[in-house]
Short mmCIF file of C-alpha atoms and ligand atoms in Angstrom, two decimals:
data_model
loop_
_atom_site.label_atom_id
_atom_site.label_comp_id
_atom_site.label_asym_id
_atom_site.label_seq_id
_atom_site.Cartn_x
_atom_site.Cartn_y
_atom_site.Cartn_z
CA MET A 1 39.92 -5.59 8.05
CA GLU A 2 40.77 -1.92 7.97
CA ILE A 3 42.35 0.02 10.83
CA LEU A 4 40.56 3.24 11.77
CA ASP A 5 43.78 5.19 12.14
CA GLY A 6 43.06 7.93 14.67
CA LYS A 7 46.63 9.09 14.71
CA LYS A 8 46.68 9.72 10.97
CA ILE A 9 43.21 11.31 10.81
CA SER A 10 43.85 13.49 13.87
CA ASN A 11 47.03 14.78 12.24
CA GLN A 12 45.06 15.62 9.09
CA ILE A 13 42.48 17.49 11.18
CA LYS A 14 45.21 19.36 13.02
CA GLU A 15 46.75 20.37 9.68
CA GLU A 16 43.35 21.64 8.52
CA ILE A 17 42.97 23.64 11.74
CA ALA A 18 46.54 24.99 11.50
CA ALA A 19 45.79 26.23 7.96
CA GLU A 20 42.70 28.08 9.24
CA VAL A 21 44.69 29.61 12.10
CA ALA A 22 47.37 30.76 9.64
CA GLN A 23 44.64 32.54 7.64
CA MET A 24 43.28 34.15 10.80
CA LYS A 25 46.76 35.45 11.57
CA GLU A 26 47.16 36.79 8.03
CA ARG A 27 43.92 38.69 8.42
CA GLY A 28 45.26 40.11 11.67
CA GLU A 29 42.57 38.34 13.71
CA LYS A 30 42.91 36.99 17.22
CA VAL A 31 43.76 33.27 17.22
CA PRO A 32 41.72 30.78 19.32
CA HIS A 33 42.72 30.53 22.98
CA LEU A 34 41.98 27.37 25.00
CA ALA A 35 42.46 27.13 28.76
CA ALA A 36 42.62 23.83 30.63
CA VAL A 37 42.14 23.49 34.37
CA ILE A 38 43.50 20.47 36.20
CA VAL A 39 42.96 19.89 39.91
CA GLY A 40 45.44 17.54 41.60
CA ASN A 41 48.19 15.49 40.00
CA ASP A 42 46.67 12.27 38.73
CA GLY A 43 49.20 10.85 36.25
CA ALA A 44 46.77 9.97 33.45
CA SER A 45 44.89 13.28 33.70
CA MET A 46 48.17 15.21 33.63
CA THR A 47 49.24 13.33 30.51
CA TYR A 48 45.94 14.10 28.74
CA VAL A 49 45.95 17.78 29.69
CA ASN A 50 49.60 18.28 28.72
CA SER A 51 48.85 16.64 25.42
CA LYS A 52 45.88 18.98 24.86
CA VAL A 53 48.04 22.04 25.58
CA ARG A 54 50.87 20.81 23.33
CA SER A 55 48.42 20.24 20.48
CA CYS A 56 47.20 23.84 20.85
CA GLU A 57 50.74 25.06 20.30
CA LYS A 58 51.11 22.78 17.28
CA VAL A 59 48.12 24.30 15.45
CA GLY A 60 48.95 27.89 16.44
CA PHE A 61 46.35 28.37 19.19
CA GLU A 62 47.11 30.18 22.38
CA SER A 63 46.78 27.99 25.46
CA THR A 64 46.78 28.40 29.20
CA LEU A 65 47.27 25.56 31.65
CA ILE A 66 45.92 26.16 35.14
CA ARG A 67 47.17 23.69 37.74
CA LEU A 68 45.42 23.70 41.09
CA PRO A 69 46.38 21.58 44.12
CA SER A 70 44.37 18.47 45.01
CA THR A 71 43.23 20.27 48.19
CA THR A 72 41.44 23.01 46.17
CA SER A 73 37.96 23.70 47.56
CA GLU A 74 34.83 23.74 45.44
CA LEU A 75 34.49 27.49 46.02
CA GLU A 76 38.04 28.17 44.87
CA LEU A 77 37.46 26.20 41.67
CA LEU A 78 34.13 27.97 41.07
CA LYS A 79 35.92 31.32 41.43
CA LYS A 80 38.53 30.26 38.89
CA ILE A 81 35.76 29.22 36.49
CA ASP A 82 34.07 32.59 36.95
CA GLN A 83 37.36 34.32 36.06
CA LEU A 84 37.66 32.23 32.90
CA ASN A 85 34.02 32.97 32.00
CA GLN A 86 34.71 36.70 32.30
CA ASP A 87 38.08 36.69 30.53
CA ASP A 88 37.46 37.95 26.99
CA ASP A 89 40.77 36.59 25.79
CA ILE A 90 39.74 32.97 26.49
CA ASP A 91 37.51 31.45 23.79
CA GLY A 92 36.96 28.10 25.45
CA PHE A 93 38.08 26.12 28.46
CA ILE A 94 37.84 22.68 29.98
CA VAL A 95 38.02 21.39 33.53
CA GLN A 96 39.68 17.98 33.37
CA LEU A 97 37.65 15.20 35.02
CA PRO A 98 37.58 13.38 37.37
CA LEU A 99 37.75 15.98 40.16
CA PRO A 100 38.79 15.33 43.78
CA GLU A 101 35.91 14.11 45.95
CA GLN A 102 35.45 17.38 47.90
CA ILE A 103 34.28 19.01 44.65
CA ASP A 104 30.81 18.49 43.19
CA THR A 105 31.39 17.83 39.48
CA GLN A 106 27.83 18.78 38.52
CA LYS A 107 28.15 22.20 40.17
CA VAL A 108 31.40 22.78 38.31
CA ILE A 109 29.95 21.84 34.93
CA MET A 110 26.90 24.06 35.59
CA ALA A 111 29.21 27.01 36.34
CA ILE A 112 30.93 26.95 32.93
CA ASP A 113 29.59 29.52 30.43
CA PRO A 114 27.93 27.32 27.76
CA ASP A 115 29.49 29.53 25.05
CA LYS A 116 32.96 28.56 26.33
CA ASP A 117 32.12 24.92 27.16
CA VAL A 118 34.23 23.30 24.44
CA ASP A 119 33.82 19.91 26.18
CA GLY A 120 30.06 20.11 25.52
CA PHE A 121 29.32 18.94 29.07
CA HIS A 122 27.01 21.78 30.21
CA PRO A 123 23.31 20.75 30.24
CA THR A 124 22.51 23.51 27.72
CA ASN A 125 24.97 22.06 25.22
CA PHE A 126 24.14 18.44 26.04
CA GLY A 127 20.44 19.25 25.57
CA LYS A 128 21.11 20.98 22.26
CA MET A 129 23.08 17.94 21.11
CA ALA A 130 20.16 15.65 21.98
CA LEU A 131 17.80 17.96 20.06
CA ASP A 132 19.96 18.03 16.90
CA MET A 133 20.80 21.70 17.42
CA SER A 134 24.20 23.07 16.50
CA THR A 135 26.48 23.00 19.56
CA PHE A 136 29.75 21.70 21.01
CA ILE A 137 29.71 17.90 20.81
CA PRO A 138 31.80 16.15 23.52
CA ALA A 139 35.22 15.54 22.02
CA THR A 140 35.48 11.75 22.31
CA PRO A 141 32.08 10.96 20.72
CA PHE A 142 32.74 13.71 18.16
CA GLY A 143 36.07 12.07 17.32
CA ILE A 144 34.39 8.69 16.83
CA LEU A 145 31.80 10.22 14.47
CA GLU A 146 34.61 11.88 12.53
CA LEU A 147 36.50 8.57 12.18
CA LEU A 148 33.36 6.79 10.94
CA GLU A 149 32.76 9.58 8.45
CA ARG A 150 36.31 9.81 7.10
CA TYR A 151 36.47 6.03 6.60
CA ASN A 152 33.01 6.00 5.00
CA VAL A 153 31.60 3.51 7.49
CA GLU A 154 27.89 2.86 6.91
CA THR A 155 25.84 3.41 10.08
CA LYS A 156 22.29 3.72 8.68
CA GLY A 157 20.02 0.92 9.84
CA LYS A 158 22.88 -0.78 11.69
CA HIS A 159 22.61 -2.05 15.25
CA THR A 160 25.06 -0.08 17.40
CA VAL A 161 25.81 -1.42 20.86
CA VAL A 162 27.44 1.07 23.22
CA ILE A 163 29.11 -0.40 26.31
CA GLY A 164 29.21 2.02 29.25
CA ARG A 165 26.92 4.98 30.05
CA SER A 166 29.40 7.64 31.20
CA HIS A 167 28.38 11.26 30.65
CA ILE A 168 31.61 11.83 28.71
CA VAL A 169 31.39 8.96 26.21
CA GLY A 170 28.68 6.27 26.41
CA ARG A 171 25.59 8.43 26.99
CA PRO A 172 26.35 11.08 24.33
CA MET A 173 27.52 8.38 21.91
CA SER A 174 24.22 6.53 22.26
CA ILE A 175 22.33 9.74 21.43
CA LEU A 176 24.54 10.66 18.48
CA MET A 177 24.45 7.25 16.80
CA GLY A 178 20.65 7.33 16.83
CA ARG A 179 20.35 10.85 15.42
CA LYS A 180 19.03 11.53 11.94
CA GLY A 181 21.81 11.85 9.39
CA TRP A 182 25.21 10.31 8.94
CA PRO A 183 26.98 9.08 10.92
CA GLY A 184 23.80 8.13 12.76
CA ASN A 185 20.45 6.62 11.79
CA SER A 186 21.46 3.52 13.63
CA THR A 187 19.44 1.49 16.14
CA VAL A 188 21.19 1.90 19.46
CA THR A 189 21.41 -0.31 22.55
CA LEU A 190 23.13 1.32 25.54
CA THR A 191 24.50 -1.36 27.85
CA HIS A 192 25.91 -0.96 31.36
CA SER A 193 26.72 -2.79 34.59
CA HIS A 194 23.08 -3.89 35.10
CA THR A 195 22.50 -5.14 31.55
CA LYS A 196 21.39 -8.77 31.45
CA ASN A 197 22.77 -11.05 28.72
CA ILE A 198 25.32 -8.45 27.67
CA THR A 199 27.38 -10.94 25.64
CA GLN A 200 24.30 -11.96 23.68
CA ILE A 201 23.47 -8.32 22.93
CA ILE A 202 27.04 -7.57 21.85
CA SER A 203 26.99 -10.60 19.54
CA GLN A 204 24.11 -8.96 17.63
CA ALA A 205 25.95 -5.69 17.08
CA ASP A 206 27.01 -4.40 13.67
CA ILE A 207 28.91 -1.63 15.47
CA VAL A 208 30.36 -2.04 18.98
CA ILE A 209 31.58 1.02 20.89
CA SER A 210 33.27 -0.02 24.11
CA ALA A 211 33.85 2.62 26.79
CA LEU A 212 34.15 0.41 29.82
CA GLY A 213 37.74 0.69 31.03
CA VAL A 214 38.21 -3.05 31.53
CA PRO A 215 41.34 -4.22 29.68
CA HIS A 216 40.69 -6.89 27.01
CA PHE A 217 37.01 -7.24 27.99
CA LEU A 218 35.83 -7.67 24.39
CA LYS A 219 36.90 -11.04 23.00
CA ALA A 220 36.71 -12.35 19.43
CA GLU A 221 33.99 -14.88 20.26
CA MET A 222 31.74 -12.05 21.50
CA VAL A 223 31.59 -10.12 18.22
CA LYS A 224 29.85 -10.84 14.94
CA ASP A 225 31.85 -11.39 11.73
CA ASP A 226 32.61 -8.05 10.02
CA ALA A 227 31.57 -5.96 13.01
CA VAL A 228 32.89 -2.39 13.33
CA VAL A 229 34.75 -2.20 16.64
CA ILE A 230 35.53 1.10 18.37
CA ASP A 231 37.71 0.87 21.48
CA VAL A 232 37.47 3.85 23.83
CA GLY A 233 39.15 2.07 26.76
CA ILE A 234 42.60 3.28 27.77
CA THR A 235 43.69 1.75 31.05
CA ARG A 236 47.16 1.90 32.58
CA VAL A 237 48.13 -1.67 33.42
CA PRO A 238 51.15 -1.93 35.78
CA ASP A 239 54.12 -3.61 34.08
CA GLU A 240 57.57 -3.40 35.67
CA SER A 241 59.28 -4.46 32.46
CA ARG A 242 58.26 -1.21 30.75
CA GLU A 243 60.17 2.02 31.12
CA LYS A 244 57.10 3.89 32.36
CA GLY A 245 56.07 1.06 34.69
CA TYR A 246 52.81 0.47 32.84
CA TYR A 247 51.31 -0.14 29.41
CA LEU A 248 48.09 1.18 27.90
CA ALA A 249 45.36 -1.40 27.35
CA GLY A 250 42.11 -0.98 25.46
CA ASP A 251 38.81 -2.74 26.21
CA VAL A 252 39.31 -4.91 23.14
CA ASP A 253 41.46 -8.01 22.65
CA PHE A 254 42.81 -6.39 19.48
CA GLU A 255 44.95 -9.27 18.29
CA ASN A 256 42.01 -11.65 17.99
CA VAL A 257 39.06 -9.28 17.45
CA SER A 258 40.86 -7.58 14.54
CA LYS A 259 40.79 -10.90 12.64
CA LYS A 260 36.97 -10.80 12.65
CA ALA A 261 36.21 -7.09 12.42
CA SER A 262 35.61 -5.08 9.23
CA PHE A 263 36.96 -1.89 10.87
CA ILE A 264 38.71 -1.52 14.22
CA THR A 265 40.45 1.21 16.23
CA PRO A 266 43.82 0.41 17.86
CA VAL A 267 44.87 1.47 21.38
CA PRO A 268 46.88 3.64 21.46
CA GLY A 269 46.47 5.55 18.20
CA GLY A 270 42.71 5.20 17.70
CA VAL A 271 40.11 7.21 19.58
CA GLY A 272 42.58 8.97 21.95
CA PRO A 273 44.24 11.31 19.43
CA MET A 274 40.83 12.03 17.85
CA THR A 275 39.55 13.37 21.19
CA ILE A 276 42.26 16.02 21.21
CA ALA A 277 41.75 16.96 17.56
CA MET A 278 38.02 17.47 18.14
CA LEU A 279 38.63 19.57 21.25
CA LEU A 280 40.71 21.84 19.02
CA LYS A 281 37.91 21.86 16.46
CA ASN A 282 35.41 22.91 19.15
CA THR A 283 37.79 25.67 20.27
CA LEU A 284 38.07 26.95 16.71
CA LEU A 285 34.26 26.92 16.54
CA ALA A 286 34.08 28.86 19.82
CA ARG A 287 36.46 31.48 18.42
CA GLU A 288 34.38 31.81 15.25
CA GLN A 289 31.20 32.22 17.29
CA HIS A 290 32.79 34.89 19.48
CA ARG A 291 34.15 36.85 16.54
CA GLY A 292 32.65 40.32 16.59
CA GLU A 293 31.82 40.14 20.29
CA ARG A 294 35.42 40.10 21.42
N1 GUN B 1 38.34 13.17 31.40
C1 GUN B 1 38.35 12.16 30.49
N2 GUN B 1 37.97 12.61 29.27
C2 GUN B 1 37.72 13.92 29.42
C3 GUN B 1 37.30 14.94 28.51
O1 GUN B 1 37.05 14.71 27.31
N3 GUN B 1 37.17 16.18 29.03
C4 GUN B 1 37.41 16.46 30.36
N4 GUN B 1 37.23 17.70 30.78
N5 GUN B 1 37.79 15.54 31.22
C5 GUN B 1 37.95 14.27 30.75
#
C-alpha cells in the first residue's frame, strides 16, 4: 500500500508556482492576484478560506479576503461580484460555498466572469471541461487528477466508482475520469443517495472516490483487494477531549481500508491540501491568460 501524500505533493506544486512567480517578479510583471469572498462565519468555511489566502502569500501571490455578514442580500453579493469582475487588478476570485439560504447559489455562480472563475463552477467553464476544452477545472477534482498522475496510478480501462454527485466534486470527477487521456479513460459509475446495491457496486471498483461527507462510511469489507481509494470527506466530528472540540474524519475507515488498498489518501493530508494547490494553479493560469489585456 502506498499513501497518496497530498501534503507533500501540494508543497511541491506550491514550490513550482513560487518559482514561476519569482520569475514574473524578476521580469517586472504583475503577480497573480486572487480574491476570496466569504459570506457569514461558518467555522469550516472560514478555515478553508483563510488557508487559501495564506497559501497565496506563501507562493508570492497577492490576495484579498472579502468578509461579508451572514445577513448579506443576494443583490449585495451580486454587486460585489460585479466589482470584482470589473477590477483589472484581480485575476481570479472565488465565492466560498455554501452560501446562506437567502442567496441563490446558481445566480451567484452565473454572475462570475468565466475568465476569472478559478473555481471552474460557471456553466461556460463546466461545459468546456465536459467537452475536453482547455479551461479552469474545479480545484478538488483537479487535485485528485494531479495526485493520480504524480503517483503514476493507472486509470485506463479501470472501473471508477464515484460516491456523491455534488457540483463541486462528484459530478465533475465523474466526467474527468471518463475523459480521453490520462488520468482518465476509465469506466465511471456515479453513485448517490438513490443508488440501489451501492455496496455491491463499490465492491467492483478498481478506483473508489468518496465525496459523501459521512465519517467512516467506507469499510474494508466493501472494497476490492488492491483498490485505489480516494477520500474527499472531511467532516468535523465533535470531540470534547480535543483542544479544538472536534476532529476531522474522512469517509474512509483508513485504518482497515489501508490494509487492502494499493493506494489511499489520508484525512487530513490527502485531497484537502491538493485543492488549495490547484486553486493557486488556476489563478496562475488566469494571470497568464490575462497577460497583455491588463
Ligand atoms: N466549498 C467547498 N469546496 C469549495 C471550493 O472548492 N470552492 C468554493 N468556492 N467553495 C467550496
